[in-house]
Short mmCIF file of C-alpha atoms in Angstrom, two decimals:
data_model
loop_
_atom_site.label_atom_id
_atom_site.label_comp_id
_atom_site.label_asym_id
_atom_site.label_seq_id
_atom_site.Cartn_x
_atom_site.Cartn_y
_atom_site.Cartn_z
CA MET A 1 -17.48 15.09 35.88
CA THR A 2 -15.62 12.20 37.78
CA PRO A 3 -16.27 12.28 41.58
CA GLY A 4 -13.90 14.31 43.67
CA LEU A 5 -12.44 15.67 40.80
CA GLY A 6 -13.19 19.48 40.73
CA SER A 7 -11.90 22.33 38.12
CA ARG A 8 -8.80 23.05 40.16
CA PHE A 9 -7.48 19.17 39.98
CA ALA A 10 -8.89 19.05 36.72
CA GLY A 11 -6.76 22.05 35.89
CA LYS A 12 -3.45 20.83 37.38
CA LEU A 13 -3.90 17.46 35.37
CA LEU A 14 -4.10 19.22 32.37
CA ARG A 15 -0.86 21.24 32.80
CA GLN A 16 1.21 18.28 33.95
CA PHE A 17 -0.23 16.13 31.20
CA GLY A 18 -0.78 18.12 28.18
CA SER A 19 -3.91 16.65 27.10
CA PRO A 20 -6.97 14.48 28.24
CA GLN A 21 -5.62 11.87 26.53
CA GLU A 22 -2.32 11.52 28.36
CA ILE A 23 -4.00 12.08 31.40
CA PHE A 24 -6.01 8.53 30.94
CA ARG A 25 -2.78 6.88 29.86
CA ALA A 26 -1.02 7.81 33.00
CA SER A 27 -0.35 5.36 35.77
CA LEU A 28 -2.00 4.89 39.19
CA THR A 29 1.44 6.27 40.92
CA GLU A 30 1.72 9.39 38.44
CA LEU A 31 -1.92 10.33 38.95
CA GLU A 32 -1.38 10.35 42.77
CA ALA A 33 1.99 12.08 42.71
CA CYS A 34 -0.03 15.10 41.63
CA ARG A 35 -1.82 15.04 45.06
CA LEU A 36 -5.10 13.30 43.37
CA PRO A 37 -7.55 12.30 45.88
CA SER A 38 -7.82 8.26 45.67
CA VAL A 39 -11.37 7.98 44.20
CA PRO A 40 -10.80 10.35 41.37
CA ALA A 41 -7.51 8.87 40.62
CA ARG A 42 -8.73 5.20 40.90
CA ALA A 43 -11.59 6.29 38.31
CA ILE A 44 -9.50 7.80 35.75
CA HIS A 45 -6.90 5.03 36.00
CA SER A 46 -9.77 2.42 35.65
CA ARG A 47 -11.15 4.69 32.54
CA SER A 48 -14.39 4.53 34.01
CA ALA A 49 -14.14 8.29 33.97
CA HIS A 50 -13.66 7.94 30.33
CA ARG A 51 -16.96 6.27 29.73
CA ASP A 52 -18.66 9.02 32.11
CA ALA A 53 -17.13 11.75 29.68
CA GLU A 54 -18.47 9.97 26.55
CA ALA A 55 -21.85 10.00 28.09
CA GLU A 56 -21.24 13.69 28.82
CA LEU A 57 -20.96 14.54 25.97
CA GLU A 58 -23.88 12.63 24.51
CA ARG A 59 -25.85 14.41 26.80
CA VAL A 60 -24.07 17.96 25.57
CA ARG A 61 -25.30 17.32 22.04
CA THR A 62 -28.73 16.23 23.18
CA VAL A 63 -29.09 19.69 25.15
CA GLY A 64 -27.70 21.52 22.30
CA CYS A 65 -25.16 23.17 24.38
CA ARG A 66 -21.30 23.55 23.51
CA LEU A 67 -18.04 22.63 25.26
CA LEU A 68 -15.46 25.27 25.16
CA ASN A 69 -11.86 24.20 26.55
CA TRP A 70 -9.04 26.72 27.43
CA ASN A 71 -7.18 26.23 24.44
CA GLU A 72 -9.89 27.36 21.93
CA PRO A 73 -9.98 30.77 20.55
CA GLU A 74 -13.61 31.69 22.01
CA TYR A 75 -12.57 30.62 25.42
CA PRO A 76 -12.67 34.22 27.57
CA ARG A 77 -8.86 35.27 27.40
CA ARG A 78 -9.19 37.18 30.84
CA LEU A 79 -10.48 34.15 32.51
CA LEU A 80 -7.04 33.15 31.54
CA GLU A 81 -5.43 35.46 33.71
CA ILE A 82 -6.49 33.96 36.84
CA TYR A 83 -4.95 31.30 39.03
CA ASP A 84 -7.59 28.45 38.53
CA PRO A 85 -9.69 29.01 35.18
CA PRO A 86 -12.00 26.04 34.43
CA PRO A 87 -10.50 23.98 31.90
CA LEU A 88 -14.03 23.43 30.54
CA LEU A 89 -17.11 25.97 29.99
CA TYR A 90 -20.42 24.69 28.74
CA VAL A 91 -21.92 27.43 26.70
CA ARG A 92 -25.60 28.02 25.63
CA GLY A 93 -26.17 31.02 23.36
CA ASP A 94 -23.53 32.78 21.63
CA PRO A 95 -19.32 32.09 22.47
CA SER A 96 -18.21 35.44 20.22
CA VAL A 97 -19.66 37.81 23.47
CA LEU A 98 -17.13 35.87 25.95
CA ASN A 99 -14.26 37.66 24.66
CA ARG A 100 -15.90 41.12 24.23
CA HIS A 101 -14.86 43.83 26.92
CA SER A 102 -17.31 43.21 29.54
CA ILE A 103 -18.24 44.44 33.29
CA SER A 104 -19.56 42.08 35.95
CA MET A 105 -22.58 43.54 38.20
CA VAL A 106 -23.26 41.71 41.73
CA GLY A 107 -25.22 42.48 44.77
CA THR A 108 -27.86 41.14 47.33
CA ARG A 109 -30.18 38.42 46.45
CA ARG A 110 -32.98 40.76 48.51
CA PRO A 111 -32.22 44.07 47.30
CA THR A 112 -34.24 47.63 47.91
CA PRO A 113 -36.44 49.18 45.39
CA TYR A 114 -33.39 51.68 44.92
CA GLY A 115 -30.97 48.86 44.37
CA ASN A 116 -32.99 46.86 41.68
CA GLN A 117 -33.57 50.46 39.65
CA VAL A 118 -29.74 51.15 40.19
CA ALA A 119 -28.64 47.66 38.93
CA GLU A 120 -31.13 47.83 35.91
CA ARG A 121 -30.46 51.51 35.01
CA LEU A 122 -26.63 50.84 34.98
CA GLY A 123 -26.85 47.45 33.32
CA ARG A 124 -28.95 49.23 30.35
CA ASP A 125 -26.51 52.13 30.57
CA LEU A 126 -23.45 50.30 29.96
CA ALA A 127 -24.60 47.58 27.79
CA GLY A 128 -25.75 50.48 25.31
CA ARG A 129 -22.07 51.74 25.44
CA GLY A 130 -20.78 48.44 24.16
CA LEU A 131 -20.14 46.86 27.46
CA THR A 132 -21.31 43.21 27.93
CA ILE A 133 -22.73 43.01 31.57
CA VAL A 134 -21.58 39.57 33.20
CA SER A 135 -23.65 38.22 36.63
CA GLY A 136 -25.07 35.18 38.39
CA MET A 137 -28.62 34.85 37.14
CA ALA A 138 -29.49 34.77 40.95
CA ARG A 139 -32.51 36.55 42.40
CA GLY A 140 -32.07 40.25 43.13
CA ILE A 141 -29.31 42.54 41.76
CA ASP A 142 -28.02 40.02 39.02
CA SER A 143 -31.39 39.26 37.65
CA SER A 144 -31.92 43.33 37.42
CA ALA A 145 -28.60 43.92 35.76
CA HIS A 146 -29.57 41.04 33.14
CA HIS A 147 -32.93 42.91 32.39
CA GLY A 148 -31.20 46.20 32.11
CA ALA A 149 -28.51 45.26 29.80
CA CYS A 150 -31.54 43.43 27.42
CA GLN A 151 -33.36 46.65 27.40
CA ALA A 152 -30.51 47.92 25.59
CA ALA A 153 -30.96 48.05 21.88
CA LYS A 154 -27.65 45.89 20.92
CA GLY A 155 -27.10 45.25 24.52
CA ALA A 156 -25.10 41.78 25.65
CA THR A 157 -25.00 39.73 28.86
CA VAL A 158 -23.57 36.74 29.87
CA GLY A 159 -24.93 34.84 32.72
CA VAL A 160 -22.53 32.62 34.98
CA LEU A 161 -24.33 29.67 36.51
CA GLY A 162 -23.88 27.83 39.91
CA THR A 163 -25.69 25.02 37.96
CA GLY A 164 -25.33 22.93 35.31
CA VAL A 165 -26.52 25.15 31.88
CA ASP A 166 -29.55 22.71 31.64
CA ILE A 167 -30.64 23.74 35.23
CA ILE A 168 -32.86 26.95 35.81
CA TYR A 169 -32.35 28.70 38.88
CA PRO A 170 -34.24 30.26 40.30
CA LYS A 171 -37.41 28.78 38.70
CA GLU A 172 -39.07 32.30 38.16
CA ASN A 173 -36.01 33.31 35.91
CA LYS A 174 -36.81 31.10 32.92
CA LYS A 175 -38.10 33.80 30.76
CA LEU A 176 -34.76 35.79 31.67
CA PHE A 177 -32.60 32.62 31.13
CA ALA A 178 -34.41 32.52 27.57
CA GLU A 179 -33.55 35.95 27.07
CA VAL A 180 -29.92 36.30 28.27
CA GLU A 181 -29.22 33.13 25.75
CA SER A 182 -30.56 34.92 22.88
CA ARG A 183 -29.01 38.39 23.77
CA GLY A 184 -25.50 36.74 24.93
CA ALA A 185 -24.60 33.54 26.96
CA LEU A 186 -25.00 31.12 29.71
CA ILE A 187 -21.92 29.41 30.91
CA SER A 188 -21.05 26.99 33.74
CA GLU A 189 -18.13 24.96 34.88
CA PHE A 190 -20.79 22.61 36.53
CA PRO A 191 -21.62 19.15 34.43
CA LEU A 192 -25.02 19.35 32.94
CA GLY A 193 -27.73 18.11 35.72
CA THR A 194 -25.94 20.15 38.44
CA HIS A 195 -28.22 21.25 40.82
CA PRO A 196 -27.58 24.21 43.35
CA ALA A 197 -25.65 23.78 45.95
CA PRO A 198 -24.23 26.29 48.47
CA GLU A 199 -20.82 25.24 47.75
CA ASN A 200 -20.91 25.83 44.16
CA PHE A 201 -21.73 29.55 44.07
CA PRO A 202 -18.33 30.84 45.96
CA VAL A 203 -16.90 28.75 42.71
CA ARG A 204 -19.14 30.63 40.27
CA ASN A 205 -18.25 34.02 42.07
CA ARG A 206 -14.43 33.53 40.75
CA VAL A 207 -15.59 33.12 37.07
CA VAL A 208 -17.70 36.48 37.58
CA ALA A 209 -14.76 38.31 38.57
CA GLY A 210 -12.12 36.75 36.24
CA MET A 211 -14.03 37.48 33.15
CA SER A 212 -14.56 41.21 33.32
CA LEU A 213 -12.29 44.47 33.13
CA GLY A 214 -14.15 45.67 36.89
CA ILE A 215 -16.75 44.46 39.18
CA VAL A 216 -19.54 47.09 40.41
CA VAL A 217 -21.14 45.87 43.68
CA VAL A 218 -24.60 47.52 43.87
CA GLN A 219 -25.78 46.27 46.91
CA GLY A 220 -24.66 43.68 49.87
CA ALA A 221 -24.70 42.61 53.41
CA GLN A 222 -21.75 42.33 55.52
CA TYR A 223 -21.31 38.47 54.77
CA SER A 224 -22.47 38.89 51.33
CA GLY A 225 -21.08 36.89 48.42
CA SER A 226 -20.57 40.07 46.37
CA LEU A 227 -18.09 41.17 48.89
CA ILE A 228 -16.26 37.77 48.00
CA THR A 229 -16.85 38.29 44.28
CA ALA A 230 -15.22 42.00 44.70
CA ARG A 231 -12.34 40.67 47.02
CA LEU A 232 -11.50 37.87 44.01
CA GLY A 233 -11.71 41.03 41.54
CA MET A 234 -8.81 42.71 43.42
CA GLU A 235 -6.83 39.71 43.63
CA PHE A 236 -7.36 39.68 39.66
CA GLY A 237 -6.20 43.05 39.58
CA ARG A 238 -9.71 44.18 38.10
CA GLU A 239 -11.10 47.47 38.78
CA VAL A 240 -13.64 47.41 41.75
CA TYR A 241 -16.72 49.79 41.76
CA GLY A 242 -19.45 50.62 44.63
CA VAL A 243 -22.66 51.97 44.42
CA PRO A 244 -23.12 54.00 47.77
CA GLY A 245 -26.27 53.33 49.64
CA SER A 246 -28.09 54.45 53.03
CA ILE A 247 -25.93 53.50 56.37
CA THR A 248 -29.05 52.93 57.89
CA VAL A 249 -29.74 49.69 55.50
CA ASP A 250 -28.02 46.54 55.93
CA VAL A 251 -27.49 45.92 52.28
CA SER A 252 -25.66 48.98 51.64
CA PHE A 253 -22.80 47.58 53.83
CA ALA A 254 -20.78 45.95 51.39
CA PRO A 255 -20.49 48.67 48.55
CA ASN A 256 -19.88 51.50 51.37
CA GLN A 257 -17.25 49.38 52.79
CA LEU A 258 -15.70 48.72 49.49
CA ILE A 259 -15.85 52.72 48.94
CA LYS A 260 -14.02 53.06 52.06
CA GLN A 261 -11.21 50.59 51.03
CA GLY A 262 -10.80 52.65 47.61
CA ALA A 263 -13.18 51.66 45.33
CA LYS A 264 -14.40 53.82 42.72
CA LEU A 265 -17.76 55.49 43.89
CA VAL A 266 -20.19 54.79 40.87
CA THR A 267 -23.55 57.14 40.32
CA SER A 268 -23.82 56.69 36.55
CA TRP A 269 -22.10 54.89 33.71
CA GLU A 270 -19.73 57.59 33.33
CA ASP A 271 -17.83 56.52 36.72
CA VAL A 272 -17.23 52.93 35.12
CA ILE A 273 -16.04 54.18 32.06
CA GLU A 274 -13.74 56.82 32.91
CA GLU A 275 -11.54 54.14 34.84
CA LEU A 276 -11.04 51.52 32.09
CA PRO A 277 -7.78 51.61 30.17
CA THR A 278 -7.46 54.42 27.63
CA GLU A 279 -6.92 51.81 24.56
CA ILE A 280 -10.27 50.14 25.76
CA ARG A 281 -12.39 53.47 26.45
CA ALA A 282 -10.71 54.51 22.42
CA GLU A 283 -12.22 51.44 21.32
CA LEU A 284 -15.70 51.99 22.48
CA PHE A 285 -15.71 55.59 21.87
CA PRO A 286 -13.88 55.78 18.78
CA VAL A 287 -13.31 59.48 17.62
CA GLU A 288 -13.03 59.92 13.85
CA PRO A 289 -10.10 62.15 12.64
CA THR A 290 -10.96 65.75 11.77
CA THR A 291 -9.37 67.88 8.87
CA GLY A 292 -7.63 71.09 9.58
CA GLU A 293 -10.39 72.84 7.92
CA GLN A 294 -13.26 71.13 10.22
CA ARG A 295 -11.02 72.04 13.27
CA ALA A 296 -10.94 75.88 12.26
CA SER A 297 -14.52 75.77 11.50
CA LEU A 298 -15.20 74.22 14.87
CA PHE A 299 -13.01 77.04 16.70
CA GLU A 300 -14.88 80.04 14.54
CA ASN A 301 -18.09 78.77 15.68
CA ALA A 302 -16.90 79.19 19.22
CA LEU A 303 -15.72 82.79 18.70
CA SER A 304 -18.09 85.80 19.53
CA PRO A 305 -18.98 87.89 16.69
CA LEU A 306 -16.47 90.44 17.33
CA GLU A 307 -13.61 87.83 17.45
CA LYS A 308 -15.21 86.00 14.31
CA LYS A 309 -14.66 89.41 12.47
CA VAL A 310 -11.17 90.04 13.41
CA PHE A 311 -10.52 86.14 12.51
CA GLY A 312 -11.76 86.24 9.29
CA LEU A 313 -9.45 88.83 8.32
CA LEU A 314 -6.09 87.00 9.21
CA GLY A 315 -4.15 84.65 6.84
CA VAL A 316 -1.97 81.47 7.61
CA ASP A 317 0.73 82.48 5.31
CA GLU A 318 0.87 86.21 5.39
CA SER A 319 0.89 88.51 8.80
CA ILE A 320 -1.06 91.57 8.95
CA HIS A 321 -0.61 94.80 11.07
CA VAL A 322 -3.11 95.43 14.17
CA ASP A 323 -3.68 99.05 12.26
CA GLU A 324 -4.81 97.59 8.99
CA LEU A 325 -7.05 95.05 10.98
CA VAL A 326 -8.51 98.22 12.92
CA GLU A 327 -9.02 99.74 9.44
CA LYS A 328 -10.43 96.79 7.58
CA ALA A 329 -12.73 95.77 10.55
CA GLU A 330 -14.05 99.15 10.80
CA LEU A 331 -13.64 98.76 14.70
CA THR A 332 -11.62 100.38 17.52
CA SER A 333 -8.74 99.87 18.21
CA SER A 334 -9.28 98.51 22.02
CA GLU A 335 -11.99 96.25 20.23
CA VAL A 336 -9.58 94.74 18.01
CA LEU A 337 -6.89 94.14 20.46
CA ALA A 338 -9.24 92.78 22.94
CA ALA A 339 -10.05 90.40 20.08
CA LEU A 340 -6.60 89.57 19.16
CA CYS A 341 -5.87 88.77 23.01
CA GLU A 342 -8.87 86.34 23.51
CA MET A 343 -7.56 84.48 20.31
CA GLU A 344 -4.13 84.81 21.38
CA MET A 345 -4.96 83.00 24.87
CA LYS A 346 -7.42 80.32 22.77
CA GLY A 347 -4.42 79.68 20.58
CA ILE A 348 -5.93 80.38 17.23
CA VAL A 349 -4.17 83.70 16.96
CA ARG A 350 -0.37 83.86 17.00
CA GLN A 351 1.53 87.90 17.50
CA MET A 352 4.61 88.24 15.13
CA PRO A 353 7.15 91.07 15.70
CA GLY A 354 5.91 94.44 15.02
CA LYS A 355 2.70 94.07 16.06
CA GLN A 356 1.64 91.55 13.38
CA PHE A 357 -0.91 88.89 13.66
CA VAL A 358 -1.18 85.41 12.02
CA LYS A 359 -3.89 82.77 12.34
CA VAL A 360 -2.32 79.79 13.72
CA LEU A 361 -2.82 76.63 11.51
CA LEU A 362 -5.29 74.14 12.97
#
């Protein structure tokens, strides 16, 4: 990447000029008119940035990753909804997971055993219901969420890095990196070879927040990066969830504070799912249509033996008088009337004029 040219400036130039080719054709005056800092403006105008880009593409081929620009269909659609999406994403793994319905899970790098267990369980349960788990591949809650997603039989997960996709950080996550790449994708907006730096992670957090339907905060202290991610999610119009924790533990501050401010309290995967839009829930949990006969059978199975006996004597097309029901059922009139009353309240029997009764067409 051109020195001094971050994703925000790169995106601004692409919007202004339309394509990388037009950016390199622009005059120095046109570049500076975009309020571009002097160093990257001169690098672009001198075409040294063009040579750097060619060298970076060669490194991409060597590493075996892929570059996605924001005009390609595999680029995460939800990420384009935020105000400064990365113009380019480096991707290792399967790019198709980037547009599946996803939930982000974030939290402290120093969780309690409770926090680790909750993150792993939620990651596994949500991934098992078809949601892709997005997190930042950091120590602690992030790693537990990714681990949980990988435990689900068909679970998918996306790791958003604050480094280049060729840099494993932290080092102890080497095995997890390989697992996430095989079960989903590792993505980054930072060039290959970018090592971890404190300023990279807040930049990374906006991608974590922007990619998903919502953000679950498991644990985080008062000045935690997970709070920043949650607040970015609110700005982007995402659902925000908090896992409650003990008020005597520092890392409970972030989720507890968010819950006080209106975030959804989460104790299980159902709490997350029920806040999703209806059409997405229908995709995740499709309901097969039932025939009238199947619905009638379901209702019959829910009836008491007495109700079932009376219900079996009723028809849909022709009504039957209550006295005839008493005679055919060989029951007392009070038993038949009680059964009819119960079934009428359930909506499966209708009373017609003259104490005549029919089944409701289900």
